[in-house]
Short mmCIF file of C-alpha atoms and ligand atoms in Angstrom, two decimals:
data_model
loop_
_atom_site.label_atom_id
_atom_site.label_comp_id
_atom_site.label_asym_id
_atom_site.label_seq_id
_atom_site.Cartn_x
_atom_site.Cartn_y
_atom_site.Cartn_z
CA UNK A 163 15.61 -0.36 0.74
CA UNK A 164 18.44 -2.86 0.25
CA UNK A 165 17.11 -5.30 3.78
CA UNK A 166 13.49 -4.72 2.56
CA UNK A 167 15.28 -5.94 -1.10
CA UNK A 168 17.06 -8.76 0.24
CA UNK A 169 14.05 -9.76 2.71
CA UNK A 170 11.92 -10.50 -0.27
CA UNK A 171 14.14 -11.95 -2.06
CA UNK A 172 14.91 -14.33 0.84
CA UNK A 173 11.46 -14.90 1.06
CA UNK A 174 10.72 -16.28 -2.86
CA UNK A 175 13.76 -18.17 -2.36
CA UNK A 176 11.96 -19.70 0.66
CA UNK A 177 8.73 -20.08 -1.27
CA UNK A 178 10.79 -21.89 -4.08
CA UNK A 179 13.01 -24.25 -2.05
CA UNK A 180 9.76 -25.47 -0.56
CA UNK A 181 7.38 -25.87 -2.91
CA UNK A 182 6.56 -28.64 -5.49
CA UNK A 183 8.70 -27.96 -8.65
CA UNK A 184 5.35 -27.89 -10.50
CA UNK A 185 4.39 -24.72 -9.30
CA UNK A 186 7.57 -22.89 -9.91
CA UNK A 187 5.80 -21.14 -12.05
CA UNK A 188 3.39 -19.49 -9.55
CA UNK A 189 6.85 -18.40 -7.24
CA UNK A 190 8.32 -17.11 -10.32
CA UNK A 191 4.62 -14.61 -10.87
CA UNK A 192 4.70 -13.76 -7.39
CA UNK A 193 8.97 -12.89 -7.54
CA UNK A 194 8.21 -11.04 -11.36
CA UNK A 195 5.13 -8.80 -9.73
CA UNK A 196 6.91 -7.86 -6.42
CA UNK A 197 10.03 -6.72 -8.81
CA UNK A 198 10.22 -4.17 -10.90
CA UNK A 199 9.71 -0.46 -10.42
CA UNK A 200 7.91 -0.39 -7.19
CA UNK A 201 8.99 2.27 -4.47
CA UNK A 202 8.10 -0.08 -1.32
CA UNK A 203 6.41 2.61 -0.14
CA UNK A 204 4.71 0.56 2.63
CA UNK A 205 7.34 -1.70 4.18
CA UNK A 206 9.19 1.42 4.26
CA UNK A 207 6.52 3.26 6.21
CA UNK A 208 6.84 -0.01 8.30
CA UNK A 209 10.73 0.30 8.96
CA UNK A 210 10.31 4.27 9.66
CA UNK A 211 7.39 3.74 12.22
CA UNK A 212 9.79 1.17 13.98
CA UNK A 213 12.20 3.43 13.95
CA UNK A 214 9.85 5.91 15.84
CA UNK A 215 9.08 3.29 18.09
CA UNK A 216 12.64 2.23 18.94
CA UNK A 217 12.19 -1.23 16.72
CA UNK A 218 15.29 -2.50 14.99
CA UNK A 219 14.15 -2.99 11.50
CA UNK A 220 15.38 -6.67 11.84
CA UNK A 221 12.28 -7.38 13.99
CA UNK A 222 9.82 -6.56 12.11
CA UNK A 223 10.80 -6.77 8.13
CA UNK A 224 7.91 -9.95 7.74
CA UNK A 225 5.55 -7.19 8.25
CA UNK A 226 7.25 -5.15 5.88
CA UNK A 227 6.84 -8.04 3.61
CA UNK A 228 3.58 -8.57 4.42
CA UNK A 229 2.45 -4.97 3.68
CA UNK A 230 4.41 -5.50 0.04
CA UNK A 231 2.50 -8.76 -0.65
CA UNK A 232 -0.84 -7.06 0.03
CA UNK A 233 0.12 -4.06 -1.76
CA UNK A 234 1.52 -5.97 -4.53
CA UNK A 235 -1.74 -8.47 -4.76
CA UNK A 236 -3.89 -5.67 -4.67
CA UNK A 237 -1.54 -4.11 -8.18
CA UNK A 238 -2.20 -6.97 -9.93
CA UNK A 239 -6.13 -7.40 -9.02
CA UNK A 240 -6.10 -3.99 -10.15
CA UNK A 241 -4.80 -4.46 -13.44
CA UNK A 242 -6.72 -7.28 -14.64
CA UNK A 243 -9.46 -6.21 -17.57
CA UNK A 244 -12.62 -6.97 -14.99
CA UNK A 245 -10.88 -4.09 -13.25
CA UNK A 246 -8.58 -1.22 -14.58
CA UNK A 247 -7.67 -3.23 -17.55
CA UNK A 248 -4.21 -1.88 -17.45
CA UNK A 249 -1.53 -3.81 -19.73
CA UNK A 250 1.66 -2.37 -17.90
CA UNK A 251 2.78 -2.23 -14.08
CA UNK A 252 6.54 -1.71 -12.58
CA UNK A 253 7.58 -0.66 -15.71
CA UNK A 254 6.83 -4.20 -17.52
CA UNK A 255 4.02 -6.11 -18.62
CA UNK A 256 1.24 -6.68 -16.17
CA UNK A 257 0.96 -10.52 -14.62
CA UNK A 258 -1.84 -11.11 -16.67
CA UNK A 259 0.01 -10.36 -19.59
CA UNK A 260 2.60 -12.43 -18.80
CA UNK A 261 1.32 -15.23 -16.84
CA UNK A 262 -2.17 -15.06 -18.23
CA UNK A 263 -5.75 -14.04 -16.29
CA UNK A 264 -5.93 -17.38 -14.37
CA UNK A 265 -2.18 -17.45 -13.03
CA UNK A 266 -2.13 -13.43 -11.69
CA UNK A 267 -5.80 -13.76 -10.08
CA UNK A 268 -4.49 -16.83 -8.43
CA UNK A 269 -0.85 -14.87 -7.72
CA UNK A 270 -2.82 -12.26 -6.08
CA UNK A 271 -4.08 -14.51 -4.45
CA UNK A 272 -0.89 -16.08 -3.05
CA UNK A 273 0.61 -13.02 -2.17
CA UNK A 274 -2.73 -12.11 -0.42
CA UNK A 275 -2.54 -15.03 1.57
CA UNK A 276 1.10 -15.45 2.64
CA UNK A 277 1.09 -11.71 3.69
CA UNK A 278 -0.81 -13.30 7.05
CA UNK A 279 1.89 -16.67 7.03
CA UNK A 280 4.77 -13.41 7.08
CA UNK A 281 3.25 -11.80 9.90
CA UNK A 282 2.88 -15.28 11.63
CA UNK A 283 6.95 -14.94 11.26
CA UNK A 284 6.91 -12.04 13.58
CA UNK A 285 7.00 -14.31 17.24
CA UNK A 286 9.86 -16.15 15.71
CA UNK A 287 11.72 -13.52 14.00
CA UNK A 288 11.03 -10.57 15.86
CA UNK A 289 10.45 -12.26 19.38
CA UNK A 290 7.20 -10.36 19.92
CA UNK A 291 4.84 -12.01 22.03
CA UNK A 292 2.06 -13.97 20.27
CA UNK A 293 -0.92 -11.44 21.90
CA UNK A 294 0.58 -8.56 20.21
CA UNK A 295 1.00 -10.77 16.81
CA UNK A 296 -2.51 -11.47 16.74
CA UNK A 297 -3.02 -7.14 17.60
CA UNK A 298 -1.17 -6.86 14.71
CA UNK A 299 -2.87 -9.47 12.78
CA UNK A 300 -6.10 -7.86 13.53
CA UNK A 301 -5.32 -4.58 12.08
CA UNK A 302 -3.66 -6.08 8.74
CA UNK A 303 -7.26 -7.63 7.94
CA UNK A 304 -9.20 -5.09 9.25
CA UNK A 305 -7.11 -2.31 6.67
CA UNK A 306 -6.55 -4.59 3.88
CA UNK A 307 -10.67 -5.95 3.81
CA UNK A 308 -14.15 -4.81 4.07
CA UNK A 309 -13.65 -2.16 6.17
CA UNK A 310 -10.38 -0.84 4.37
CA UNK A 311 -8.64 -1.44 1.29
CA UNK A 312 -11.42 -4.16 -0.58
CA UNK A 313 -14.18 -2.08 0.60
CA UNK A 314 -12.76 1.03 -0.77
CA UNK A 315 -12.04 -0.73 -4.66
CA UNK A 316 -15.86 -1.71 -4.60
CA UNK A 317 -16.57 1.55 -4.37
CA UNK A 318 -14.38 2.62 -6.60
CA UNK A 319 -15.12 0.03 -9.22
CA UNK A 320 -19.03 -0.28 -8.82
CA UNK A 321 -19.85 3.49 -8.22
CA UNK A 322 -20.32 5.39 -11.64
CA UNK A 323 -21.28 9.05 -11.69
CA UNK A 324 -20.54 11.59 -14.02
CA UNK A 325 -20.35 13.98 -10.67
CA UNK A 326 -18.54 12.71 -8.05
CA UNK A 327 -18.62 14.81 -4.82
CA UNK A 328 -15.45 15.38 -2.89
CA UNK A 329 -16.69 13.63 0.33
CA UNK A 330 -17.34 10.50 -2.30
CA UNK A 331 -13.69 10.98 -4.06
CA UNK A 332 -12.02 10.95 -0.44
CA UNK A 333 -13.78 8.46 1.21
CA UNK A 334 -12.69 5.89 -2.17
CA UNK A 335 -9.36 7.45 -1.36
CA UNK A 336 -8.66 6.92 1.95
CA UNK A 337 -10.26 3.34 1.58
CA UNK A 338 -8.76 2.21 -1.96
CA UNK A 339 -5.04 4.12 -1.07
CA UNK A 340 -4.64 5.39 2.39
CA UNK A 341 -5.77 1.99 4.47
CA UNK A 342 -2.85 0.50 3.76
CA UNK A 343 -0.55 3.38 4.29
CA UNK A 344 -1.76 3.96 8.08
CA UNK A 345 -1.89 0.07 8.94
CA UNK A 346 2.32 0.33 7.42
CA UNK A 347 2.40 2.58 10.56
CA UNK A 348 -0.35 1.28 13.21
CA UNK A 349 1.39 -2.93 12.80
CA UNK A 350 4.42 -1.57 14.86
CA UNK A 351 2.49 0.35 17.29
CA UNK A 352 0.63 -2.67 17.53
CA UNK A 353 3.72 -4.99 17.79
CA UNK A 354 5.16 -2.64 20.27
CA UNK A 355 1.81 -1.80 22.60
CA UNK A 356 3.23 1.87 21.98
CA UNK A 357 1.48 4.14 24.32
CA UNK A 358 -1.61 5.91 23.57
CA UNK A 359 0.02 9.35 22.51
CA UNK A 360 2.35 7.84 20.14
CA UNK A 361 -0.59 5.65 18.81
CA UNK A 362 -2.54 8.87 18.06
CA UNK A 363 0.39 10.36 16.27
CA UNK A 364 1.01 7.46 14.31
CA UNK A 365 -2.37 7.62 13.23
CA UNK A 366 -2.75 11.24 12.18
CA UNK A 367 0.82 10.73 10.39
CA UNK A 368 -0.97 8.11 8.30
CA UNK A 369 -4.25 9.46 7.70
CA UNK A 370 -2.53 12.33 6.34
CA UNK A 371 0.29 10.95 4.13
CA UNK A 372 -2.17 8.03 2.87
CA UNK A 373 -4.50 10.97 1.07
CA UNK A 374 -1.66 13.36 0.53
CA UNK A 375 0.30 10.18 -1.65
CA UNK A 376 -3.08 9.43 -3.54
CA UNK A 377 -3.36 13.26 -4.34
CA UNK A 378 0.34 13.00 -5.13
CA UNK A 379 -0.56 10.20 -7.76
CA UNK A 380 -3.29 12.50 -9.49
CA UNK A 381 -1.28 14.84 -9.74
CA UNK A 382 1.43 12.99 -11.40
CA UNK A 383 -1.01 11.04 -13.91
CA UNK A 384 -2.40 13.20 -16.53
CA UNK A 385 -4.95 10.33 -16.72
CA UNK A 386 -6.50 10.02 -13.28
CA UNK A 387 -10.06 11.18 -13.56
CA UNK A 388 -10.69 8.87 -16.96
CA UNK A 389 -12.14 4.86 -16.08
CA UNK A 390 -10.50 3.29 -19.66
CA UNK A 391 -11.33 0.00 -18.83
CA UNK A 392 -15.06 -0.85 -19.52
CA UNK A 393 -17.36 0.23 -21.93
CA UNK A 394 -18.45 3.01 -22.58
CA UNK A 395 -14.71 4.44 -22.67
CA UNK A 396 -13.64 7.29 -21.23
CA UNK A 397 -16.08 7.50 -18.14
CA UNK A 398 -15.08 9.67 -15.51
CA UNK A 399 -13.54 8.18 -12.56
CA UNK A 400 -13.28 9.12 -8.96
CA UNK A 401 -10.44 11.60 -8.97
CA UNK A 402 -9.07 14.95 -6.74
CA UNK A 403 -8.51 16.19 -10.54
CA UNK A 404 -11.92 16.13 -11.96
CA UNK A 405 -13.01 18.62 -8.30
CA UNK A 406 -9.92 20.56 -7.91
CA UNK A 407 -7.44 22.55 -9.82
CA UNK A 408 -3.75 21.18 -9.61
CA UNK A 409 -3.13 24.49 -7.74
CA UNK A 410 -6.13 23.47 -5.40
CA UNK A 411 -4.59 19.60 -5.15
CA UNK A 412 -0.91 21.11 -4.54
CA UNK A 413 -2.07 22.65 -2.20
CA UNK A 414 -3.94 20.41 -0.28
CA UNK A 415 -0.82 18.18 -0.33
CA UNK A 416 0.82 20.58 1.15
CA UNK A 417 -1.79 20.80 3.87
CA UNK A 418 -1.19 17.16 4.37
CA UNK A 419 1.81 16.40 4.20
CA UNK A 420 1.85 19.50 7.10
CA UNK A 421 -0.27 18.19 9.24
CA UNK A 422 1.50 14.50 9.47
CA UNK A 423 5.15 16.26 10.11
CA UNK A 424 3.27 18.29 12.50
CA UNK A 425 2.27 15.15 14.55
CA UNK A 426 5.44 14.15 14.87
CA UNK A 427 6.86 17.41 16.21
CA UNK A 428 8.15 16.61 19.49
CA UNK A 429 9.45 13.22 18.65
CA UNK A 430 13.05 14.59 17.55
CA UNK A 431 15.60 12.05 15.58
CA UNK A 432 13.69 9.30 15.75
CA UNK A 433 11.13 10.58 13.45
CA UNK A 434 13.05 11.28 11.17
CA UNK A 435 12.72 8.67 8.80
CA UNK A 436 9.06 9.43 8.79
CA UNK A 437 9.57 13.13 7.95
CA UNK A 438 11.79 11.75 4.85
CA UNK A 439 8.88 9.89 3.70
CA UNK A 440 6.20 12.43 4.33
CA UNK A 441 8.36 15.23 2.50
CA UNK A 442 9.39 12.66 -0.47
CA UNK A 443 5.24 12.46 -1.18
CA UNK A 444 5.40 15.96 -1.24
CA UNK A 445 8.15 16.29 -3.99
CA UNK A 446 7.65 13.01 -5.38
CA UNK A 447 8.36 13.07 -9.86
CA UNK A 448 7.46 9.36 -9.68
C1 GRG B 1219 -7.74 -5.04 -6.13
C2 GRG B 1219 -8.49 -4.97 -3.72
C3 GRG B 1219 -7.84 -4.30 -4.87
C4 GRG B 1219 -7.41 -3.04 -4.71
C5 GRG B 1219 -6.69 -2.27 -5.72
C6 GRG B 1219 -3.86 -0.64 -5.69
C7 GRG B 1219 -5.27 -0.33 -6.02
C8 GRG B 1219 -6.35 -0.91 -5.19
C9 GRG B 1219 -5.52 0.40 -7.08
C10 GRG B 1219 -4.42 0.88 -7.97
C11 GRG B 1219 -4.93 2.11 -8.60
C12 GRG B 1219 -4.07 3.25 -8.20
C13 GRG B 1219 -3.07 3.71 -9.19
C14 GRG B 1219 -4.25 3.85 -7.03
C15 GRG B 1219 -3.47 5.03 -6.63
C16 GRG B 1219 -2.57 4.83 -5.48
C17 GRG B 1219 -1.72 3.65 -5.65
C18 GRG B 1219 -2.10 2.49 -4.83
C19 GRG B 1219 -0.68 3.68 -6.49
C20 GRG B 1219 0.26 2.57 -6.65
O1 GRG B 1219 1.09 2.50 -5.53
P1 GRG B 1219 2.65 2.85 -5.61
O2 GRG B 1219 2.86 4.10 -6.41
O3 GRG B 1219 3.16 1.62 -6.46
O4 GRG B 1219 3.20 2.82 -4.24
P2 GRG B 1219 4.62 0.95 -6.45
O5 GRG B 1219 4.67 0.16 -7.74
O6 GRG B 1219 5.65 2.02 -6.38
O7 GRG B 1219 4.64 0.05 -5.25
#
């Protein structure tokens, strides 16, 4: 946590050293909605995968990064009234709150953008060969647009039903919340050309913890299966609580959380920093 701390920090500082002094004010959004309260969830999963795949964390933190940015783009798109319409985020005011509609649509789409000039960093930094940059590259867009993360917000923001199915609710999930979580883990397979084995465990690690953390964060928000944003208030909104008992949902997490320790199973210490993360979604309070 401290190197993925410092690497972002770094990175503003970079961002603010080089830019006109006219748009400090558009480092200082991006620096105010990477901060706060987040968990760095993803660049974590990044570090851990590396970890799996022998990687010294110094090699690859501008993925890390780059996962963040996205992540942390995608937060503030989120919270903007055309979309959830929520006020707070990391524990403070959203970037629309503070910076105004105009300056956090435009942060997003900063952070959005630089996330791809970070993984650029990776040939330099990380001395990994430009082919398996652009492999890398390649799955970043693919889970982060049409086909992962963007695709599954669509859904979740333009489909209204007052019974959502289960297949519906998971396929929003593992679009809207879990794309991101098994790209964290595919970029350093990717970076690495791991073999095909530990590709496929990779994968079922993060298909599994990327719908056991969004069941995770149902079942800590008391709120989840309510769309306050647009009128009419109050609509339901695609949630594991409106279909399943938080029994049923604990349960399933369980399951999940299982079955991605499980595919790690003969992979000894080095996995361990994968387990951690898979058993802290379990237990998670926050
Ligand atoms: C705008 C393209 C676009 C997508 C938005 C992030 C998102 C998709 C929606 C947020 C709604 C939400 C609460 C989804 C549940 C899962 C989730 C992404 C929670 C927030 O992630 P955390 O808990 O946040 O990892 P921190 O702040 O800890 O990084």
């Amino acid at each position: 946590m401290p190197l993925i701390q410092s690497y972002l920090e770094d990175s503003i500082q970079r961002y603010r050293s080089t830019v006109s002094m006219r748009l400090g004010h558009l480092i200082e959004a991006m620096d105010y909605s990477l901060g706060g309260t987040g968990k760095r969830l993803r660049p974590l999963l990044v570090l851990a995968a590396g970890e799996y795949l022998d990687i010294p964390a110094q090699k690859i933190m501008p993925a890390a990064c780059a996962v963040e940015f996205i992540h942390t783009y995608s937060l503030i798109h989120d919270d903007l009234p055309a979309m959830d319409d929520d006020d707070t985020r990391r524990g403070k005011p959203s970037s629309h709150i503070k910076f105004g509609e105009a300056v956090a649509i435009l942060t997003g789409d900063a952070l959005l953008t630089e996330a791809f000039g970070q993984m650029l960093k990776l040939n330099a930094v990380g001395g990994f060969k430009p082919e398996r940059v652009l492999d890398a590259v390649e799955s970043l867009s693919y889970y982060a647009g049409v086909h992962g993360l963007v695709g599954g917000q669509v859904l979740d923001v333009t489909t209204e039903s007052d019974s959502y199915s289960l297949p519906e609710v998971e396929y929003i999930h593992i679009h809207k919340t879990g794309a991101l979580i098994l790209c964290s883990v595919l970029i350093p397979a990717r970076l690495s050309g791991a073999d095909q084995a530990k590709v496929d465990s990779l994968r079922r690690y993060g298909e599994a913890v990327g719908l056991a953390f969004q069941i995770s964060d149902d079942l800590l928000d008391s709120d989840a299966s309510i769309r306050y944003s647009r009128e009419p208030r109050s609509k339901p909104k695609p949630s594991y609580t409106r279909l399943m008992s938080p029994s049923e949902m604990r349960g399933k997490l369980n399951a999940l959380v299982d079955t991605a320790t499980r595919s790690l199973s003969d992979e000894g210490k080095r996995a361990e920093p994968l387990r951690a993360i898979a058993e802290f979604i379990r237990n998670r309070k926050h």
